């Protein structure tokens, strides 16, 4: 009978031993898991600043996905910002996003390539047909130079917020409502401000239909809004081919620092208008433009770290950017009203509808559409879209030239 008693005892001993080993292993596993959570998991290593920036990036994604605000760029920027704020891995500082930024933002390659694409998609015919609308695009640049003074004033009189002159110029360029130009200028003059300036510039571009109409209504009368402009003359093919070449030479010689942006813009336009490079034009408008837009958005988003973005200076940049944008829109409207004065316009039939003045900023073609929509509110038969495209495309050239002037003066 003793053997039968030994077997249960042996089984009990073995079971107790296995249970002890399992308990020890479980305790070690629990300790290792907790140690992993403490040392290697992002949950225990995430700062409140990173949480805040992740929320900001989620808001950008929401605006792009749900509201349709600049989705082609806000989605890459927002997603790049999410990746940049994941703790411990530093994707934006040393990871693949940093490599993208080094590839095309630090050397300003991406903004220039974007300008080639914009040129290939732009029709300068309305500007060629009515050259005086270039004055409206030039007037809209007042927002840039006016805000340059305002930013310097803010630095001198508000404690805790200081900007150098180069930083003031980089912020002021937001008034052109041109994202690539803003990034290009900021990278030349104040690289550390590129994320804040880029987000502000593209946000205000997306908010053109919200910001501009109240300004336009406040500065125009009902009579102004109902002004009907003469139909634009046809523009010949030779004019459209000569225009980009002439503008490149003129701007390049007068303001050499503007040659990169203006030259890229006009090169893209020449590809479009020549009709002998359709394959290149199609590639620039579609494949290249899409790829560069994705890379530029991710690169800018990679800089949306809490340390760089969550500062009082960022709030000041957003405020000054709004001021610049609003001032540029208002200056264009007021210039149109000045052009309509009897001393400058002898023939009432040749008057300019002041609503197209606000299209002098560079947000193509959104600003022109807003001018047209506000005009249709007063007269459903008064179509201003093509007339507004003149100052709109001249604003693109104007902001690039303004950027060149600032870089030349401040030694970027």
Coordinates of C-alpha atoms in Angstrom, one line a residue:
X1 CA 0.0 0.0 0.0
X2 CA 2.9 2.4 0.5
X3 CA 3.6 2.9 -3.2
X4 CA 0.1 4.1 -3.7
X5 CA 0.6 6.7 -0.9
X6 CA 3.9 7.9 -2.4
X7 CA 2.4 8.8 -5.8
X8 CA -0.2 11.4 -4.4
X9 CA 2.5 12.9 -2.2
X10 CA 4.9 13.2 -5.1
X11 CA 2.1 14.8 -7.2
X12 CA 1.3 17.2 -4.4
X13 CA 5.0 18.2 -4.0
X14 CA 5.4 18.7 -7.8
X15 CA 2.2 20.7 -8.0
X16 CA 3.3 23.0 -5.1
X17 CA 6.7 23.5 -6.8
X18 CA 5.1 24.4 -10.1
X19 CA 2.6 26.7 -8.4
X20 CA 5.5 28.5 -6.6
X21 CA 7.4 28.9 -9.8
X22 CA 4.3 30.2 -11.6
X23 CA 3.8 32.7 -8.8
X24 CA 7.4 33.9 -9.0
X25 CA 7.2 34.2 -12.8
X26 CA 3.9 36.1 -12.5
X27 CA 5.4 38.5 -10.0
X28 CA 8.4 39.0 -12.2
X29 CA 6.1 39.5 -15.3
X30 CA 4.1 42.1 -13.4
X31 CA 7.2 43.9 -12.3
X32 CA 8.6 43.8 -15.9
X33 CA 5.4 45.0 -17.3
X34 CA 5.2 47.9 -14.8
X35 CA 8.9 48.7 -15.4
X36 CA 8.2 48.7 -19.2
X37 CA 5.2 51.0 -18.7
X38 CA 7.4 53.3 -16.6
X39 CA 10.5 53.4 -18.8
X40 CA 9.4 52.6 -22.3
X41 CA 5.7 53.4 -22.7
X42 CA 4.6 56.8 -23.9
X43 CA 1.8 57.0 -21.4
X44 CA 4.1 57.6 -18.4
X45 CA 6.5 59.8 -20.3
X46 CA 4.1 62.2 -21.9
X47 CA 4.1 65.8 -20.8
X48 CA 1.1 68.1 -20.7
X49 CA 2.7 70.1 -23.5
X50 CA 2.7 67.1 -25.7
X51 CA -1.0 66.4 -24.8
X52 CA -1.9 69.9 -25.7
X53 CA -0.1 69.8 -29.0
X54 CA -1.8 66.5 -29.9
X55 CA -5.1 68.1 -29.2
X56 CA -4.1 71.1 -31.4
X57 CA -3.2 68.6 -34.2
X58 CA -6.5 66.8 -33.8
X59 CA -8.3 70.1 -34.2
X60 CA -6.3 70.7 -37.4
X61 CA -7.3 67.3 -38.7
X62 CA -11.0 68.0 -37.7
X63 CA -11.0 71.3 -39.6
X64 CA -9.5 69.6 -42.7
X65 CA -11.7 66.4 -42.6
X66 CA -15.0 67.7 -41.3
X67 CA -15.0 71.4 -42.5
X68 CA -12.9 71.1 -45.6
X69 CA -10.4 73.8 -44.6
X70 CA -7.3 73.3 -46.7
X71 CA -7.4 69.5 -46.4
X72 CA -4.5 69.0 -48.8
X73 CA -2.1 70.6 -46.4
X74 CA -3.7 70.6 -43.0
X75 CA -4.0 66.8 -43.0
X76 CA -0.3 66.3 -43.6
X77 CA 0.6 69.1 -41.1
X78 CA -1.8 67.7 -38.5
X79 CA -0.7 64.1 -38.8
X80 CA 3.0 65.2 -38.8
X81 CA 2.3 67.0 -35.6
X82 CA 0.8 63.9 -34.0
X83 CA 3.9 61.9 -34.9
X84 CA 6.2 64.7 -33.7
X85 CA 4.6 64.7 -30.2
X86 CA 4.7 61.0 -29.5
X87 CA 7.1 60.8 -26.6
X88 CA 10.5 59.0 -26.5
X89 CA 11.0 58.3 -30.2
X90 CA 11.6 62.0 -31.4
X91 CA 10.3 61.3 -34.9
X92 CA 10.4 65.0 -35.7
X93 CA 13.9 65.6 -34.2
X94 CA 15.9 62.6 -35.5
X95 CA 13.4 60.4 -37.3
X96 CA 12.2 60.2 -40.9
X97 CA 10.2 63.5 -40.5
X98 CA 13.5 65.3 -39.7
X99 CA 15.0 63.8 -42.9
X100 CA 12.1 65.2 -44.9
X101 CA 12.5 68.6 -43.3
X102 CA 16.2 68.6 -44.1
X103 CA 15.5 67.5 -47.6
X104 CA 13.1 70.3 -48.6
X105 CA 12.3 72.9 -46.0
X106 CA 15.7 73.9 -44.6
X107 CA 17.0 74.5 -48.1
X108 CA 13.6 76.0 -49.2
X109 CA 13.3 73.5 -52.0
X110 CA 9.7 72.5 -51.3
X111 CA 8.2 76.0 -51.4
X112 CA 10.0 76.7 -54.7
X113 CA 8.6 73.4 -56.2
X114 CA 5.1 74.4 -54.9
X115 CA 5.5 77.7 -56.8
X116 CA 6.3 75.8 -60.0
X117 CA 3.1 73.8 -59.6
X118 CA 1.1 77.0 -58.8
X119 CA 2.4 78.6 -62.0
X120 CA 1.4 75.6 -64.1
X121 CA -2.1 75.9 -62.7
X122 CA -2.5 79.7 -63.0
X123 CA -4.0 81.7 -65.9
X124 CA -2.5 85.2 -66.0
X125 CA -4.9 86.1 -68.8
X126 CA -7.2 88.3 -66.6
X127 CA -4.1 90.3 -65.4
X128 CA -2.8 90.7 -68.9
X129 CA -6.2 91.8 -70.2
X130 CA -6.6 94.4 -67.4
X131 CA -3.1 95.4 -66.2
X132 CA -4.3 98.1 -63.9
X133 CA -5.7 95.4 -61.5
X134 CA -2.0 94.8 -60.7
X135 CA -2.3 97.9 -58.5
X136 CA -4.8 96.1 -56.3
X137 CA -2.4 93.2 -55.9
X138 CA 0.3 95.7 -55.0
X139 CA -1.9 97.5 -52.5
X140 CA -2.7 94.3 -50.7
X141 CA 1.0 94.0 -49.8
X142 CA 0.4 96.9 -47.5
X143 CA -0.7 94.3 -45.0
X144 CA 2.8 92.9 -45.0
X145 CA 4.7 96.1 -44.5
X146 CA 2.1 97.6 -42.1
X147 CA 2.3 94.5 -39.9
X148 CA 6.1 94.6 -40.0
X149 CA 5.9 98.0 -38.3
X150 CA 3.1 96.7 -35.9
X151 CA 5.2 93.7 -34.9
X152 CA 8.2 95.9 -34.1
X153 CA 5.9 98.2 -32.1
X154 CA 4.6 95.2 -30.2
X155 CA 8.1 94.1 -29.3
X156 CA 9.0 97.5 -27.9
X157 CA 5.9 98.2 -25.8
X158 CA 4.6 94.8 -24.6
X159 CA 6.8 93.1 -22.0
X160 CA 7.6 89.5 -22.4
X161 CA 7.1 89.4 -26.2
X162 CA 10.1 90.4 -28.2
X163 CA 10.8 89.9 -31.9
X164 CA 13.9 90.8 -33.9
X165 CA 13.4 92.7 -37.1
X166 CA 14.0 89.5 -39.1
X167 CA 11.3 87.7 -37.0
X168 CA 8.9 90.7 -37.5
X169 CA 9.4 90.4 -41.3
X170 CA 8.8 86.7 -41.2
X171 CA 5.5 87.2 -39.3
X172 CA 4.4 90.1 -41.6
X173 CA 4.6 87.9 -44.7
X174 CA 1.6 86.0 -43.4
X175 CA -0.4 89.0 -44.7
X176 CA 0.2 87.8 -48.2
X177 CA -2.0 84.8 -47.5
X178 CA 0.6 82.7 -49.4
X179 CA 1.8 79.6 -47.5
X180 CA 4.8 78.7 -49.6
X181 CA 6.0 82.3 -49.6
X182 CA 5.6 82.5 -45.8
X183 CA 7.6 79.3 -45.3
X184 CA 10.3 80.4 -47.7
X185 CA 10.7 83.8 -46.1
X186 CA 10.6 82.4 -42.5
X187 CA 13.2 79.8 -43.4
X188 CA 15.5 82.5 -44.7
X189 CA 15.0 85.0 -41.9
X190 CA 13.8 83.1 -38.8
X191 CA 13.8 79.3 -39.3
X192 CA 12.7 78.7 -35.7
X193 CA 9.4 80.4 -36.4
X194 CA 8.5 78.3 -39.5
X195 CA 5.9 76.0 -37.7
X196 CA 3.9 78.8 -36.2
X197 CA 4.0 80.9 -39.3
X198 CA 3.1 78.1 -41.6
X199 CA 0.1 77.0 -39.5
X200 CA -1.1 80.6 -39.2
X201 CA -0.7 81.3 -42.9
X202 CA -2.5 78.2 -44.1
X203 CA -5.2 78.6 -41.4
X204 CA -6.0 82.1 -42.6
X205 CA -5.9 81.0 -46.2
X206 CA -8.6 78.4 -45.3
X207 CA -10.6 81.1 -43.4
X208 CA -10.7 83.5 -46.3
X209 CA -14.5 83.0 -46.8
X210 CA -15.0 83.9 -43.1
X211 CA -12.6 86.8 -42.6
X212 CA -12.9 88.7 -45.8
X213 CA -16.7 89.3 -46.3
X214 CA -17.2 91.5 -43.2
X215 CA -14.2 93.7 -44.2
X216 CA -15.5 94.0 -47.7
X217 CA -19.1 94.9 -46.6
X218 CA -17.7 97.4 -44.1
X219 CA -15.7 99.3 -46.7
X220 CA -18.1 99.4 -49.6
X221 CA -21.5 100.9 -50.3
X222 CA -24.4 99.1 -52.0
X223 CA -23.6 101.2 -55.1
X224 CA -19.9 100.1 -55.0
X225 CA -21.0 96.4 -54.9
X226 CA -23.2 96.8 -58.0
X227 CA -20.5 98.3 -60.3
X228 CA -20.4 96.2 -63.4
X229 CA -17.0 96.0 -65.1
X230 CA -16.4 95.8 -68.8
X231 CA -15.9 92.4 -70.3
X232 CA -12.2 91.5 -70.5
X233 CA -10.6 91.5 -73.9
X234 CA -9.2 88.2 -75.4
X235 CA -5.6 87.5 -74.7
X236 CA -3.4 86.1 -77.4
X237 CA -1.2 83.1 -77.1
X238 CA 2.0 85.2 -77.8
X239 CA 1.1 87.5 -74.9
X240 CA 0.7 84.6 -72.5
X241 CA 4.1 83.2 -73.6
X242 CA 5.9 86.5 -73.4
X243 CA 4.4 87.4 -70.0
X244 CA 6.2 84.9 -67.8
X245 CA 9.6 85.6 -69.5
X246 CA 9.2 89.3 -69.1
X247 CA 8.0 89.2 -65.5
X248 CA 11.0 86.9 -64.6
X249 CA 13.5 89.3 -66.1
X250 CA 11.9 92.4 -64.7
X251 CA 11.5 91.1 -61.1
X252 CA 14.8 89.3 -61.2
X253 CA 16.7 92.4 -62.2
X254 CA 14.8 94.8 -59.9
X255 CA 14.7 92.5 -56.8
X256 CA 17.2 89.7 -57.3
X257 CA 16.2 87.9 -54.1
X258 CA 12.7 87.4 -55.6
X259 CA 14.1 85.5 -58.6
X260 CA 13.7 82.1 -56.9
X261 CA 10.0 82.4 -56.2
X262 CA 9.0 84.5 -59.2
X263 CA 11.2 82.5 -61.5
X264 CA 9.7 79.2 -60.3
X265 CA 6.1 80.6 -60.7
X266 CA 6.8 81.8 -64.2
X267 CA 8.6 78.7 -65.2
X268 CA 5.6 76.6 -64.3
X269 CA 3.3 79.0 -66.2
X270 CA 5.5 78.9 -69.3
X271 CA 5.2 75.1 -69.3
X272 CA 1.5 75.5 -69.3
X273 CA 1.2 78.3 -71.9
X274 CA 3.7 77.1 -74.4
X275 CA 1.5 74.1 -75.3
X276 CA 4.6 72.2 -76.4
X277 CA 5.4 70.8 -73.0
X278 CA 2.0 69.4 -72.1
X279 CA 3.6 66.3 -70.5
X280 CA 5.8 68.3 -68.3
X281 CA 2.9 70.7 -67.4
X282 CA 0.7 67.7 -66.5
X283 CA 3.4 66.2 -64.3
X284 CA 4.0 69.5 -62.5
X285 CA 0.3 70.2 -61.9
X286 CA -0.5 66.7 -60.6
X287 CA 2.2 64.2 -59.6
X288 CA 4.9 66.6 -58.5
X289 CA 2.5 69.0 -56.8
X290 CA 0.8 66.2 -54.9
X291 CA 4.1 64.7 -53.7
X292 CA 5.6 67.9 -52.6
X293 CA 2.4 69.0 -50.8
X294 CA 2.5 65.8 -48.8
X295 CA 6.2 66.1 -47.9
X296 CA 5.9 69.8 -47.1
X297 CA 2.9 69.3 -44.8
X298 CA 4.7 66.4 -42.9
X299 CA 7.9 68.5 -42.6
X300 CA 6.0 71.5 -41.2
X301 CA 4.0 69.3 -38.9
X302 CA 7.2 67.7 -37.6
X303 CA 8.1 71.1 -36.1
X304 CA 4.9 71.4 -34.0
X305 CA 6.5 70.3 -30.8
X306 CA 5.4 71.6 -27.5
X307 CA 8.7 73.3 -26.8
X308 CA 8.6 75.3 -30.0
X309 CA 4.9 76.0 -30.3
X310 CA 3.4 76.6 -26.8
X311 CA 4.9 80.0 -26.1
X312 CA 3.4 83.6 -25.8
X313 CA 5.2 84.4 -29.0
X314 CA 3.0 81.9 -30.9
X315 CA -0.1 83.7 -29.7
X316 CA 1.4 87.0 -30.8
X317 CA 2.3 85.5 -34.2
X318 CA -1.3 84.3 -34.7
X319 CA -2.7 87.7 -33.7
X320 CA -0.2 89.6 -36.0
X321 CA -0.9 87.2 -38.8
X322 CA -4.6 88.0 -38.6
X323 CA -3.8 91.7 -38.5
X324 CA -1.6 91.4 -41.6
X325 CA -4.2 89.4 -43.5
X326 CA -7.1 91.8 -42.6
X327 CA -5.0 94.9 -43.4
X328 CA -4.0 93.4 -46.8
X329 CA -7.7 92.7 -47.7
X330 CA -8.8 96.2 -46.6
X331 CA -5.9 97.9 -48.5
X332 CA -7.0 96.3 -51.7
X333 CA -10.6 97.4 -51.4
X334 CA -9.5 101.0 -50.5
X335 CA -7.1 101.1 -53.5
X336 CA -10.0 100.2 -55.8
X337 CA -12.1 103.0 -54.4
X338 CA -9.2 105.4 -54.9
X339 CA -8.8 104.2 -58.5
X340 CA -12.5 105.1 -59.1
X341 CA -12.1 108.7 -58.1
X342 CA -12.9 111.1 -61.0
X343 CA -9.3 112.3 -61.0
X344 CA -8.1 108.8 -61.9
X345 CA -11.1 107.4 -63.8
X346 CA -12.6 109.8 -66.3
X347 CA -15.0 107.2 -67.8
X348 CA -17.5 105.8 -65.3
X349 CA -17.8 102.7 -67.5
X350 CA -14.2 101.8 -66.7
X351 CA -14.6 101.9 -62.9
X352 CA -13.4 99.0 -60.9
X353 CA -15.7 97.1 -58.5
X354 CA -14.0 97.6 -55.1
X355 CA -15.0 94.0 -54.1
X356 CA -12.2 92.7 -56.3
X357 CA -9.7 94.6 -54.4
X358 CA -9.7 92.2 -51.5
X359 CA -8.7 89.5 -54.0
X360 CA -5.3 91.2 -54.1
X361 CA -4.0 88.7 -51.5
X362 CA -2.4 85.5 -52.8
X363 CA -5.0 83.0 -51.8
X364 CA -5.7 81.7 -55.3
X365 CA -8.5 81.2 -56.3
X366 CA -10.3 81.4 -53.0
X367 CA -10.1 85.2 -52.6
X368 CA -11.4 85.7 -56.1
X369 CA -14.4 83.4 -55.4
X370 CA -15.2 85.3 -52.2
X371 CA -15.2 88.6 -54.2
X372 CA -17.6 87.1 -56.7
X373 CA -19.9 85.6 -54.0
X374 CA -20.2 88.9 -52.1
X375 CA -20.9 90.7 -55.4
X376 CA -23.7 88.3 -56.2
X377 CA -25.4 89.1 -52.9
X378 CA -26.1 92.6 -54.2
X379 CA -26.6 91.7 -57.9
X380 CA -27.2 88.1 -58.9
X381 CA -26.2 89.0 -62.5
X382 CA -22.9 90.7 -61.6
X383 CA -20.2 88.1 -62.1
X384 CA -16.8 89.3 -60.8
X385 CA -14.8 86.0 -60.8
X386 CA -12.7 86.6 -63.9
X387 CA -12.2 90.3 -63.0
X388 CA -11.1 89.3 -59.5
X389 CA -8.6 86.8 -60.9
X390 CA -6.5 89.7 -62.1
X391 CA -5.6 91.1 -58.7
X392 CA -5.5 87.6 -57.3
X393 CA -2.7 86.4 -59.5
X394 CA -0.9 89.7 -59.3
X395 CA -1.0 89.2 -55.5
X396 CA 0.9 86.0 -55.9
X397 CA 3.6 87.9 -57.8
X398 CA 3.4 90.8 -55.3
X399 CA 3.9 88.6 -52.2
X400 CA 6.9 86.9 -53.8
X401 CA 8.5 90.3 -54.7
X402 CA 7.7 91.6 -51.1
X403 CA 9.5 88.5 -49.8
X404 CA 12.5 89.3 -51.9
X405 CA 12.5 92.9 -50.7
X406 CA 12.5 91.8 -47.1
X407 CA 15.2 89.2 -47.6
X408 CA 17.3 91.7 -49.5
X409 CA 17.0 94.4 -46.9
X410 CA 17.5 92.2 -43.8
X411 CA 20.2 90.1 -45.3
X412 CA 18.6 86.6 -45.2

